[in-house]
Amino acid sequence: MKSKSLRSMWWVIKLQLKTSKLYFAWNAFYSIYDGVDSVLLIYIGAKFISSVTDVAIKGSNPREVYKWLILSLILQILSLLLRNMQRIFEKRFQQTMELTVNQLMINKIYDLSQEQFENEVFNTKLALARDSVLSMWRIFSEISFATSSVIRFIGSIGAIVVVAPVIGLVIIITVIPVSLLKMKQNRAYESAYKKSEPYDRVAYRSRWMLIDPSSMSEIRLMNGFKYLLNTWRTNLKKSQDITFATDKKMIKIDLFTDIFEPLVAFVANLYFLRLLIAGGIGLDRFIFVRGLLDQAGNSATSIATSFERLHEMSINLRNFNEVYETPPAIPNGKMRAQRPLSIEFKNVSFAYPGTDVLVLEDISFVIVPGSKLALVGENGAGKSTLLKLLLRQYLPTKGQITINGIDIKDIEQESYYAALSNLSQDFLIVSHLTIKDNLLMGISDDVSDKEVSEITDMVGASSFIHKLPHKLDQRLDTSFDDGTVLSGGQMQRLGVARALLCGGDIMILDEPTSAIDAKAEYMIFNNIYKAHAHKTTLIVSHRFSTVRRAEKIIVMEDGKITEYGSHEELLKHGKLYKEMFEAQAEGYK
């Protein structure tokens, strides 16, 4: 575990060095200067007070007083200048590192597989890793602070040891147990965080829903406010109780470590005072070692605190590395998907990770280029799971899915997704972006305004887009001045338009028009089939007015394919498809 923490620390230091060599060099200089500077100030201060005493008592020439006073002013101005430069450099370095590390984290998250995000243990690790991102830029700064503290401590102790070796040794020894106890605290807090994080996650998401304007209307209408508020309070209270219980246990360590410094300082002051009274040291030396004693105590505390923070950071970095070094559950393949796509399910069975219950069993069918397919079945029949396998979000437990004869696990993900146009039930609309941004998101080819207009005409979206003040540049969030709210049907039209603009070889539409009236749906699908005439279309729908127009229909029951054929063929079979069709037709009478 320690080797992992050290390896993580070294990895971040190399990353920081790569990010800014100039800041590294500057920080190294500043940490050394900062360590020496305070010792010089104490020395100059002691000489100044001593020379003032000589002038006041012995009537000495005041020239020495002015000399030390001027030197003190010069050193303070120089320190002030360098401190402000350090603040500016550090702020810029922090910004650069946050950009670099957040991009690494985001890239890694999207390199992982969907099934990994449906595991609570992994989600806790992910939360810990996200928290660690915030402190990565501080690693080298903390090392520099520790270096300055060590230099101050060594400088102070070196002078104290000359006068009182025993006192110096006691101060050195106190640093070790304090640092070890602080590290023990870090491990206790890490353990508490792992216990409280699931509660924190529920509390955070509940709180966000309570303050998110887009959720408020629905929460009010369903009288869900009190329930969500109670969920937030209950889970936050559980998290706080875990943290507080840890805090209570740690208070003993805090008291034990905090008492070291005043005790050592008290004994040392008595010793130096006795030396002064006995004539063993002069006034200037007494003032100097007294100042060094305070600095040694402060530096010892700073070193212990710095080691504690570095240890805490090493734990955070280990958490980051656990996620960063986690391979995707489905490694990216190396074979590019070549168009047109021919997809075959060969005796595919599937059980979700962590369970042996088969959700799909012995599924076999072929999607040939240019075909028009529909997938139907009652809720829970396995349709959504089949789509997840088709979209390479999971791999089969048994059997094989091939793309042009190549196993889907060996297919390069980006080229495969580029060949698909997918519209899921809960399709993504990024409300803080414009309509045009949403339509063209993920499309690498240049698309002209004319092409966008043709597609929005095709799905009946142009009529409401042209009525908006900013048209395609209208945001979909009313918290912006140029924002608006669209109906569910209007949103679905945009989703279908985006799927068409993607120009994929296979268009997968999962309940694409559930919020659209039947007349508009008929028009949209006429246009989809026309625009997609030579490409493959796979539709999942409960509306048989849409389903019946497919060339072939796959009927699923309890994770199995029980019927396959055209609308007319399936009606002749007199099985589930006919029952569902007639039940829906009866509802329209």
Coordinates of C-alpha atoms in Angstrom, one line a residue:
M1 CA 0.0 0.0 0.0
K2 CA 2.9 2.4 0.9
S3 CA 4.6 1.6 -2.4
K4 CA 1.4 2.4 -4.3
S5 CA 1.1 5.7 -2.5
L6 CA 4.8 6.6 -3.2
R7 CA 4.3 5.6 -6.9
S8 CA 1.2 7.7 -7.1
M9 CA 3.0 10.7 -5.6
W10 CA 5.9 10.3 -8.0
W11 CA 3.6 10.1 -10.9
V12 CA 1.9 13.4 -10.0
I13 CA 5.3 15.1 -9.4
K14 CA 6.3 14.0 -12.9
L15 CA 3.0 15.3 -14.3
Q16 CA 3.5 18.6 -12.5
L17 CA 7.0 18.9 -13.9
K18 CA 5.7 18.2 -17.4
T19 CA 3.0 20.8 -16.9
S20 CA 5.4 23.6 -15.9
K21 CA 9.2 23.3 -15.6
L22 CA 9.4 27.0 -14.9
Y23 CA 7.1 26.8 -11.9
F24 CA 9.1 23.8 -10.6
A25 CA 12.4 25.8 -10.8
W26 CA 10.8 28.8 -9.2
N27 CA 9.2 26.8 -6.4
A28 CA 12.5 25.1 -5.6
F29 CA 14.2 28.5 -5.3
Y30 CA 11.3 30.0 -3.2
S31 CA 11.1 27.1 -0.8
I32 CA 14.9 27.4 0.0
Y33 CA 14.6 31.2 0.3
D34 CA 11.6 31.0 2.5
G35 CA 13.4 28.6 4.8
V36 CA 16.5 30.7 5.2
D37 CA 14.6 34.1 5.3
S38 CA 13.0 33.5 8.7
V39 CA 16.2 32.5 10.4
L40 CA 17.9 35.7 9.0
L41 CA 15.1 37.8 10.3
I42 CA 15.4 36.3 13.8
Y43 CA 19.2 36.9 13.7
I44 CA 18.8 40.5 12.5
G45 CA 16.1 41.1 15.1
A46 CA 18.2 39.8 17.9
K47 CA 21.2 42.0 16.7
F48 CA 18.9 45.0 16.5
I49 CA 17.5 44.6 20.0
S50 CA 21.0 43.9 21.4
S51 CA 22.4 47.1 19.7
V52 CA 19.5 49.1 21.0
T53 CA 20.2 47.8 24.5
D54 CA 23.9 48.8 24.1
V55 CA 22.9 52.3 23.1
A56 CA 20.4 52.7 25.9
I57 CA 22.6 51.2 28.7
K58 CA 26.2 51.7 27.6
G59 CA 25.7 54.8 25.4
S60 CA 27.3 53.1 22.3
N61 CA 27.3 54.6 18.8
P62 CA 23.7 54.1 17.3
R63 CA 25.2 53.3 13.9
E64 CA 24.8 49.6 14.5
V65 CA 21.1 50.1 15.3
Y66 CA 20.5 51.8 11.9
K67 CA 22.5 49.1 10.1
W68 CA 20.3 46.3 11.5
L69 CA 17.2 48.3 11.1
I70 CA 17.9 49.0 7.4
L71 CA 18.9 45.3 6.7
S72 CA 15.6 44.2 8.4
L73 CA 13.6 46.6 6.1
I74 CA 15.4 45.4 2.9
L75 CA 14.8 41.7 3.8
Q76 CA 11.1 42.3 4.6
I77 CA 10.5 44.2 1.3
L78 CA 12.3 41.4 -0.6
S79 CA 10.2 38.7 1.2
L80 CA 7.0 40.6 0.5
L81 CA 7.9 40.9 -3.2
L82 CA 8.8 37.3 -3.6
R83 CA 5.7 36.2 -1.6
N84 CA 3.4 38.0 -4.0
M85 CA 5.3 36.6 -7.0
Q86 CA 4.8 33.1 -5.5
R87 CA 1.1 33.7 -5.0
I88 CA 0.7 34.7 -8.7
F89 CA 2.8 31.8 -10.0
E90 CA 1.0 29.3 -7.7
K91 CA -2.5 30.5 -8.8
R92 CA -1.5 30.1 -12.5
F93 CA 0.0 26.7 -11.9
Q94 CA -3.1 25.6 -10.0
Q95 CA -5.3 26.6 -13.0
T96 CA -3.1 24.7 -15.5
M97 CA -2.9 21.6 -13.3
E98 CA -6.7 21.6 -12.7
L99 CA -7.2 21.7 -16.5
T100 CA -4.7 18.9 -17.1
V101 CA -5.8 16.5 -14.3
N102 CA -9.6 17.1 -14.9
Q103 CA -9.0 16.2 -18.6
L104 CA -7.1 13.1 -17.6
M105 CA -10.0 12.1 -15.3
I106 CA -12.7 12.8 -17.8
N107 CA -10.9 10.9 -20.6
K108 CA -10.4 8.0 -18.2
I109 CA -14.1 7.9 -17.2
Y110 CA -15.2 7.8 -20.8
D111 CA -12.6 5.0 -21.5
L112 CA -14.3 2.8 -19.0
S113 CA -17.3 0.5 -19.7
Q114 CA -20.9 1.2 -18.8
E115 CA -21.2 -1.8 -16.5
Q116 CA -18.5 -0.4 -14.2
F117 CA -20.7 2.6 -13.4
E118 CA -23.5 0.3 -12.2
N119 CA -21.3 -1.0 -9.3
E120 CA -21.6 0.7 -5.9
V121 CA -18.0 -0.2 -4.8
F122 CA -16.6 1.3 -8.0
N123 CA -18.8 4.4 -7.7
T124 CA -17.4 5.0 -4.2
K125 CA -13.9 4.7 -5.6
L126 CA -14.9 7.1 -8.4
A127 CA -16.1 9.7 -5.8
L128 CA -12.8 9.4 -3.9
A129 CA -10.9 9.9 -7.2
R130 CA -13.0 12.9 -8.1
D131 CA -12.2 14.5 -4.7
S132 CA -8.5 13.8 -5.2
V133 CA -8.4 15.8 -8.4
L134 CA -9.0 19.0 -6.4
S135 CA -5.7 18.6 -4.5
M136 CA -3.3 17.3 -7.1
W137 CA -1.9 20.8 -7.9
R138 CA -1.0 21.2 -4.2
I139 CA 1.4 18.2 -4.1
F140 CA 4.5 20.1 -5.2
S141 CA 3.5 23.2 -3.2
E142 CA 3.1 21.1 -0.1
I143 CA 6.5 19.5 -0.7
S144 CA 8.0 23.0 -1.1
F145 CA 6.3 24.1 2.1
A146 CA 7.7 21.0 3.9
T147 CA 11.1 21.8 2.5
S148 CA 11.0 25.4 3.8
S149 CA 9.8 24.1 7.2
V150 CA 12.6 21.6 7.3
I151 CA 15.2 24.2 6.4
R152 CA 13.8 26.5 9.1
F153 CA 13.8 23.7 11.6
I154 CA 17.3 22.6 10.8
G155 CA 18.6 26.2 11.0
S156 CA 16.9 26.8 14.3
I157 CA 17.8 23.4 15.8
G158 CA 21.4 23.8 14.6
A159 CA 21.8 27.0 16.7
I160 CA 19.9 25.6 19.7
V161 CA 22.0 22.4 19.8
V162 CA 25.1 24.5 20.2
V163 CA 23.7 26.1 23.3
A164 CA 21.5 23.3 24.6
P165 CA 22.0 19.9 22.9
V166 CA 19.4 18.1 25.1
I167 CA 16.7 20.7 24.3
G168 CA 17.5 20.4 20.5
L169 CA 17.3 16.6 20.7
V170 CA 13.9 16.7 22.5
I171 CA 12.5 19.0 19.9
I172 CA 13.7 16.7 17.1
I173 CA 12.2 13.6 18.7
T174 CA 8.8 15.3 19.2
V175 CA 8.3 15.6 15.4
I176 CA 8.3 11.8 14.9
P177 CA 5.4 10.7 17.1
V178 CA 3.3 13.7 16.1
S179 CA 3.7 12.9 12.4
L180 CA 2.9 9.2 12.9
L181 CA -0.2 10.0 14.9
K182 CA -1.4 12.5 12.3
M183 CA -1.0 9.8 9.6
K184 CA -3.0 7.4 11.8
Q185 CA -5.8 10.0 11.8
N186 CA -5.7 10.2 8.0
R187 CA -6.3 6.5 7.7
A188 CA -9.2 6.7 10.1
Y189 CA -10.8 9.5 8.1
E190 CA -10.3 7.6 4.9
S191 CA -12.1 4.6 6.4
A192 CA -14.9 6.9 7.6
Y193 CA -15.2 8.5 4.2
K194 CA -15.7 5.1 2.5
K195 CA -18.6 4.3 4.9
S196 CA -20.2 7.7 4.5
E197 CA -19.8 8.2 0.7
P198 CA -22.9 6.3 -0.4
Y199 CA -25.0 8.4 2.0
D200 CA -23.3 11.5 0.8
R201 CA -24.1 10.6 -2.8
V202 CA -27.8 10.1 -2.1
A203 CA -27.9 13.3 -0.1
Y204 CA -26.1 15.3 -2.7
R205 CA -28.3 14.1 -5.6
S206 CA -31.5 14.7 -3.5
R207 CA -30.3 18.2 -2.6
W208 CA -29.5 19.0 -6.2
M209 CA -33.0 18.0 -7.3
L210 CA -34.5 20.2 -4.5
I211 CA -32.6 23.3 -5.8
D212 CA -32.6 22.6 -9.5
P213 CA -35.3 24.8 -11.1
S214 CA -36.0 22.3 -13.9
S215 CA -37.1 19.7 -11.2
M216 CA -39.1 22.0 -9.0
S217 CA -42.4 21.9 -11.0
E218 CA -42.6 18.1 -11.1
I219 CA -41.6 17.8 -7.4
R220 CA -44.4 20.2 -6.5
L221 CA -47.0 18.5 -8.6
M222 CA -46.3 15.0 -7.2
N223 CA -46.1 16.4 -3.6
G224 CA -42.7 15.0 -3.4
F225 CA -41.0 17.9 -1.7
K226 CA -41.2 16.5 1.9
Y227 CA -40.2 13.0 0.8
L228 CA -37.1 14.3 -1.0
L229 CA -36.3 16.7 1.8
N230 CA -36.5 13.9 4.3
T231 CA -34.3 11.7 2.1
W232 CA -31.7 14.5 1.9
R233 CA -31.7 15.1 5.7
T234 CA -31.7 11.4 6.7
N235 CA -28.8 10.5 4.4
L236 CA -26.8 13.6 5.3
K237 CA -27.4 12.9 9.0
K238 CA -26.1 9.4 8.6
S239 CA -23.0 10.7 6.9
Q240 CA -22.4 13.4 9.5
D241 CA -22.8 10.8 12.3
I242 CA -20.1 8.7 10.8
T243 CA -17.8 11.7 10.5
F244 CA -18.6 12.9 14.0
A245 CA -18.0 9.5 15.6
T246 CA -14.5 9.5 13.9
D247 CA -13.9 13.1 15.1
K248 CA -14.7 12.1 18.7
K249 CA -12.2 9.2 18.5
M250 CA -9.5 11.5 17.0
I251 CA -9.8 14.2 19.7
K252 CA -7.5 12.3 22.0
I253 CA -4.8 12.2 19.3
D254 CA -5.3 16.0 18.7
L255 CA -4.9 16.8 22.4
F256 CA -1.9 14.5 22.8
T257 CA -0.1 16.0 19.8
D258 CA -1.0 19.7 20.5
I259 CA 0.4 19.5 24.1
F260 CA 3.9 18.7 22.9
E261 CA 4.9 22.1 21.7
P262 CA 4.0 24.2 24.7
L263 CA 5.6 21.7 27.1
V264 CA 8.9 21.6 25.2
A265 CA 8.8 25.5 24.9
F266 CA 8.2 25.9 28.6
V267 CA 11.2 23.6 29.6
A268 CA 13.5 25.3 27.0
N269 CA 12.6 28.8 28.1
L270 CA 13.4 27.9 31.7
Y271 CA 16.8 26.5 30.6
F272 CA 17.7 29.5 28.5
L273 CA 16.6 31.9 31.2
R274 CA 18.9 30.1 33.7
L275 CA 21.8 30.4 31.3
L276 CA 21.2 34.2 30.9
I277 CA 21.0 34.7 34.6
A278 CA 24.1 32.6 35.2
G279 CA 26.0 34.7 32.5
G280 CA 26.4 31.7 30.2
I281 CA 24.9 33.6 27.3
G282 CA 24.5 37.3 26.5
L283 CA 21.3 39.2 25.8
D284 CA 21.6 39.1 22.0
R285 CA 22.2 35.4 22.1
F286 CA 19.3 34.8 24.5
I287 CA 17.0 36.8 22.2
F288 CA 18.3 34.9 19.2
V289 CA 17.9 31.4 20.7
R290 CA 14.5 32.4 22.1
G291 CA 13.4 33.4 18.6
L292 CA 14.9 30.2 17.2
L293 CA 13.0 28.2 19.9
D294 CA 9.7 29.7 18.8
Q295 CA 10.6 29.1 15.2
A296 CA 11.8 25.5 15.8
G297 CA 8.5 24.8 17.6
N298 CA 6.4 26.3 14.8
S299 CA 8.5 24.6 12.2
A300 CA 8.2 21.2 14.0
T301 CA 4.4 21.7 14.0
S302 CA 4.5 22.8 10.3
I303 CA 6.6 19.7 9.4
A304 CA 4.2 17.3 11.2
T305 CA 1.2 19.1 9.6
S306 CA 2.9 19.0 6.2
F307 CA 3.7 15.3 6.5
E308 CA 0.1 14.8 7.6
R309 CA -1.2 16.6 4.5
L310 CA 1.2 14.8 2.2
H311 CA 0.1 11.5 3.7
E312 CA -3.5 12.5 3.1
M313 CA -2.7 13.6 -0.5
S314 CA -0.9 10.2 -1.0
I315 CA -4.1 8.5 0.1
N316 CA -6.1 10.7 -2.3
L317 CA -3.7 10.0 -5.1
R318 CA -3.9 6.3 -4.5
N319 CA -7.7 6.6 -4.8
F320 CA -7.2 8.5 -8.1
N321 CA -4.8 5.8 -9.4
E322 CA -7.2 3.0 -8.5
V323 CA -9.6 4.5 -10.9
Y324 CA -7.0 5.8 -13.4
E325 CA -5.3 2.4 -13.6
T326 CA -8.6 0.4 -13.8
P327 CA -8.9 -1.2 -17.2
P328 CA -12.3 -1.0 -18.9
A329 CA -14.5 -4.0 -18.4
I330 CA -14.7 -4.1 -22.2
P331 CA -11.3 -3.2 -23.7
N332 CA -11.4 -1.2 -26.9
G333 CA -11.0 -3.4 -30.0
K334 CA -8.5 -2.7 -32.8
M335 CA -10.6 -3.6 -35.8
R336 CA -12.3 -0.6 -37.4
A337 CA -16.0 -1.1 -38.3
Q338 CA -16.3 -1.0 -42.1
R339 CA -19.6 0.1 -43.7
P340 CA -22.1 -1.2 -44.5
L341 CA -22.6 -3.0 -41.3
S342 CA -24.0 -6.5 -41.1
I343 CA -24.7 -7.6 -37.5
E344 CA -25.4 -11.1 -36.3
F345 CA -26.5 -12.4 -32.9
K346 CA -25.4 -16.0 -32.5
N347 CA -27.0 -17.9 -29.6
V348 CA -26.5 -15.0 -27.3
S349 CA -27.3 -15.3 -23.6
F350 CA -26.7 -12.6 -21.0
A351 CA -26.8 -12.1 -17.3
Y352 CA -25.9 -8.8 -15.6
P353 CA -22.6 -8.8 -13.7
G354 CA -23.0 -10.1 -10.2
T355 CA -26.0 -12.3 -11.0
D356 CA -26.5 -15.7 -12.6
V357 CA -30.1 -14.9 -13.8
L358 CA -30.2 -14.8 -17.5
V359 CA -32.0 -11.7 -18.9
L360 CA -31.5 -12.9 -22.5
E361 CA -31.4 -16.5 -23.5
D362 CA -30.3 -18.1 -26.8
I363 CA -30.9 -15.0 -29.0
S364 CA -30.1 -15.4 -32.7
F365 CA -31.0 -13.0 -35.6
V366 CA -29.3 -11.1 -38.3
I367 CA -29.4 -7.4 -39.2
V368 CA -28.5 -7.1 -42.9
P369 CA -27.6 -3.8 -44.6
G370 CA -30.6 -1.8 -45.7
S371 CA -33.2 -3.8 -43.7
K372 CA -36.1 -2.2 -41.7
L373 CA -36.6 -4.0 -38.4
A374 CA -38.8 -3.6 -35.4
L375 CA -38.4 -5.0 -31.9
V376 CA -41.5 -5.5 -29.7
G377 CA -42.4 -7.1 -26.5
E378 CA -44.0 -6.4 -23.2
N379 CA -42.1 -4.5 -20.5
G380 CA -39.3 -6.6 -19.1
A381 CA -39.1 -8.8 -22.1
G382 CA -35.4 -7.9 -22.6
K383 CA -35.6 -5.3 -25.4
S384 CA -33.5 -2.7 -23.6
T385 CA -30.8 -5.3 -22.6
L386 CA -30.6 -6.5 -26.2
L387 CA -30.0 -2.9 -27.3
K388 CA -27.2 -2.5 -24.7
L389 CA -25.5 -5.5 -26.1
L390 CA -25.9 -4.2 -29.7
L391 CA -24.4 -0.9 -28.6
R392 CA -21.4 -2.7 -27.0
Q393 CA -22.2 -1.5 -23.5
Y394 CA -22.0 -5.1 -22.4
L395 CA -20.6 -8.3 -23.9
P396 CA -22.6 -11.6 -24.1
T397 CA -22.3 -14.0 -21.2
K398 CA -22.6 -16.8 -23.8
G399 CA -22.7 -16.8 -27.6
Q400 CA -21.3 -14.1 -29.9
I401 CA -22.2 -10.9 -31.6
T402 CA -20.4 -10.2 -34.9
I403 CA -20.0 -7.1 -37.0
N404 CA -19.2 -8.0 -40.6
G405 CA -18.0 -11.4 -39.2
I406 CA -15.7 -9.8 -36.5
D407 CA -16.5 -10.3 -32.9
I408 CA -18.0 -7.1 -31.4
K409 CA -15.4 -7.2 -28.6
D410 CA -12.6 -6.8 -31.2
I411 CA -14.3 -3.8 -32.9
E412 CA -12.8 -0.3 -32.4
Q413 CA -15.5 1.6 -30.4
E414 CA -15.2 5.0 -32.0
S415 CA -15.5 3.7 -35.6
Y416 CA -18.5 1.5 -34.6
Y417 CA -20.4 4.3 -32.9
A418 CA -19.7 6.6 -35.8
A419 CA -21.5 4.1 -38.0
L420 CA -24.6 4.2 -35.7
S421 CA -27.4 6.8 -35.3
N422 CA -28.9 6.1 -31.9
L423 CA -31.9 7.7 -30.2
S424 CA -32.6 6.2 -26.8
Q425 CA -35.8 6.7 -24.7
D426 CA -33.9 9.1 -22.3
F427 CA -31.9 10.8 -25.0
L428 CA -29.5 13.6 -24.0
I429 CA -30.4 17.2 -24.4
V430 CA -27.8 19.6 -23.0
S431 CA -30.0 22.5 -22.0
H432 CA -27.3 25.1 -21.4
L433 CA -26.3 24.7 -25.1
T434 CA -28.2 25.9 -28.2
I435 CA -30.5 23.9 -30.4
K436 CA -27.9 23.8 -33.1
D437 CA -25.2 22.7 -30.7
N438 CA -27.5 19.8 -29.6
L439 CA -28.3 18.8 -33.2
L440 CA -24.6 18.7 -34.2
M441 CA -23.1 17.3 -31.1
G442 CA -20.7 14.5 -31.9
I443 CA -20.9 15.0 -35.7
S444 CA -17.3 15.4 -37.0
D445 CA -18.3 16.3 -40.6
D446 CA -19.1 19.9 -41.5
V447 CA -22.9 20.3 -41.8
S448 CA -24.3 23.4 -43.5
D449 CA -27.3 25.4 -42.2
K450 CA -29.2 24.2 -45.3
E451 CA -28.7 20.5 -44.4
V452 CA -29.8 21.2 -40.8
S453 CA -32.9 23.0 -42.1
E454 CA -33.8 20.1 -44.4
I455 CA -33.6 17.6 -41.6
T456 CA -35.6 19.8 -39.2
D457 CA -38.3 20.2 -41.9
M458 CA -38.3 16.4 -42.3
V459 CA -39.2 15.8 -38.6
G460 CA -41.6 18.8 -38.4
A461 CA -39.3 20.9 -36.1
S462 CA -38.7 23.9 -38.3
S463 CA -42.1 25.4 -37.6
F464 CA -41.5 25.9 -33.9
I465 CA -37.7 26.6 -34.3
H466 CA -38.5 29.6 -36.6
K467 CA -40.9 31.0 -34.1
L468 CA -38.1 31.2 -31.4
P469 CA -36.4 34.6 -31.0
H470 CA -32.9 33.1 -31.6
K471 CA -34.1 30.2 -33.8
L472 CA -31.3 27.6 -34.0
D473 CA -29.2 29.6 -31.5
Q474 CA -31.8 29.4 -28.8
R475 CA -30.7 27.8 -25.6
L476 CA -33.0 25.2 -24.0
D477 CA -32.7 26.5 -20.4
T478 CA -34.8 29.5 -19.2
S479 CA -32.2 30.5 -16.6
F480 CA -30.4 32.1 -19.5
D481 CA -31.8 35.3 -21.2
D482 CA -31.8 33.5 -24.6
G483 CA -33.4 30.3 -23.2
T484 CA -36.7 28.6 -23.7
V485 CA -38.7 25.5 -22.8
L486 CA -39.8 23.0 -25.4
S487 CA -42.5 20.4 -25.0
G488 CA -41.7 16.7 -24.8
G489 CA -42.9 16.2 -28.4
Q490 CA -40.7 19.1 -29.7
M491 CA -37.7 17.6 -27.8
Q492 CA -38.3 14.2 -29.4
R493 CA -38.4 15.8 -32.9
L494 CA -35.0 17.3 -32.1
G495 CA -33.8 13.9 -31.0
V496 CA -34.9 12.3 -34.3
A497 CA -33.4 15.2 -36.3
R498 CA -30.0 14.6 -34.5
A499 CA -30.2 10.9 -35.3
L500 CA -30.8 11.7 -39.0
L501 CA -28.0 14.2 -39.1
C502 CA -25.5 11.6 -37.7
G503 CA -25.9 9.8 -40.9
G504 CA -25.1 6.4 -39.4
D505 CA -25.3 3.1 -41.3
I506 CA -27.8 1.8 -38.8
M507 CA -30.4 4.0 -37.1
I508 CA -31.6 2.7 -33.8
L509 CA -34.8 4.4 -32.5
D510 CA -36.0 3.4 -29.0
E511 CA -39.5 4.7 -28.5
P512 CA -38.6 7.8 -30.6
T513 CA -42.1 9.3 -30.9
S514 CA -43.9 8.4 -27.7
A515 CA -44.6 12.1 -27.0
I516 CA -45.7 12.8 -30.6
D517 CA -49.3 12.5 -31.9
A518 CA -50.1 9.7 -34.3
K519 CA -50.5 12.0 -37.4
A520 CA -47.1 13.6 -36.9
E521 CA -45.6 10.2 -36.1
Y522 CA -46.8 8.9 -39.5
M523 CA -45.3 11.8 -41.3
I524 CA -42.0 11.6 -39.5
F525 CA -41.6 7.8 -40.2
N526 CA -42.5 8.3 -43.8
N527 CA -39.6 10.8 -44.0
I528 CA -37.2 8.6 -42.0
Y529 CA -37.8 5.6 -44.3
K530 CA -37.4 7.9 -47.3
A531 CA -34.2 9.6 -46.0
H532 CA -32.8 6.3 -44.8
A533 CA -34.0 4.2 -47.7
H534 CA -30.7 2.4 -48.4
K535 CA -29.6 2.1 -44.8
T536 CA -30.7 0.0 -41.8
T537 CA -33.4 1.0 -39.4
L538 CA -34.1 -0.7 -36.1
I539 CA -37.2 0.6 -34.2
V540 CA -38.3 -0.3 -30.7
S541 CA -41.8 0.8 -30.1
H542 CA -45.1 0.0 -28.5
R543 CA -47.0 1.7 -31.2
F544 CA -48.1 -0.8 -33.8
S545 CA -48.9 1.9 -36.4
T546 CA -45.1 2.4 -36.5
V547 CA -44.1 -1.3 -36.0
R548 CA -46.3 -2.8 -38.7
R549 CA -44.3 -0.9 -41.4
A550 CA -41.1 -2.7 -40.7
E551 CA -40.0 -5.5 -43.1
K552 CA -39.3 -7.8 -40.2
I553 CA -40.5 -7.8 -36.6
I554 CA -38.8 -9.5 -33.7
V555 CA -41.1 -10.4 -30.8
M556 CA -39.5 -11.0 -27.4
E557 CA -41.0 -12.8 -24.3
D558 CA -39.0 -13.4 -21.1
G559 CA -35.7 -12.8 -22.7
K560 CA -36.3 -15.0 -25.7
I561 CA -37.3 -14.4 -29.3
T562 CA -40.6 -16.1 -29.7
E563 CA -41.8 -14.7 -33.1
Y564 CA -40.1 -13.4 -36.2
G565 CA -41.6 -12.2 -39.4
S566 CA -43.6 -9.4 -41.2
H567 CA -46.7 -7.8 -39.7
E568 CA -49.0 -10.0 -41.9
E569 CA -47.1 -13.2 -41.1
L570 CA -47.2 -12.6 -37.4
L571 CA -50.9 -11.8 -37.4
K572 CA -51.5 -15.2 -39.0
H573 CA -49.5 -17.0 -36.2
G574 CA -52.1 -15.8 -33.6
K575 CA -49.6 -15.5 -30.8
L576 CA -48.4 -12.6 -28.6
Y577 CA -47.9 -10.2 -31.4
K578 CA -51.5 -10.6 -32.6
E579 CA -52.8 -10.3 -29.0
M580 CA -50.9 -7.0 -28.5
F581 CA -51.9 -5.6 -31.9
E582 CA -55.6 -6.4 -31.4
A583 CA -55.5 -5.0 -27.8
Q584 CA -54.1 -1.7 -29.0
A585 CA -56.5 -1.6 -32.0
E586 CA -59.4 -2.1 -29.6
G587 CA -58.3 0.9 -27.7
Y588 CA -58.7 3.1 -30.7
K589 CA -62.4 2.1 -31.3

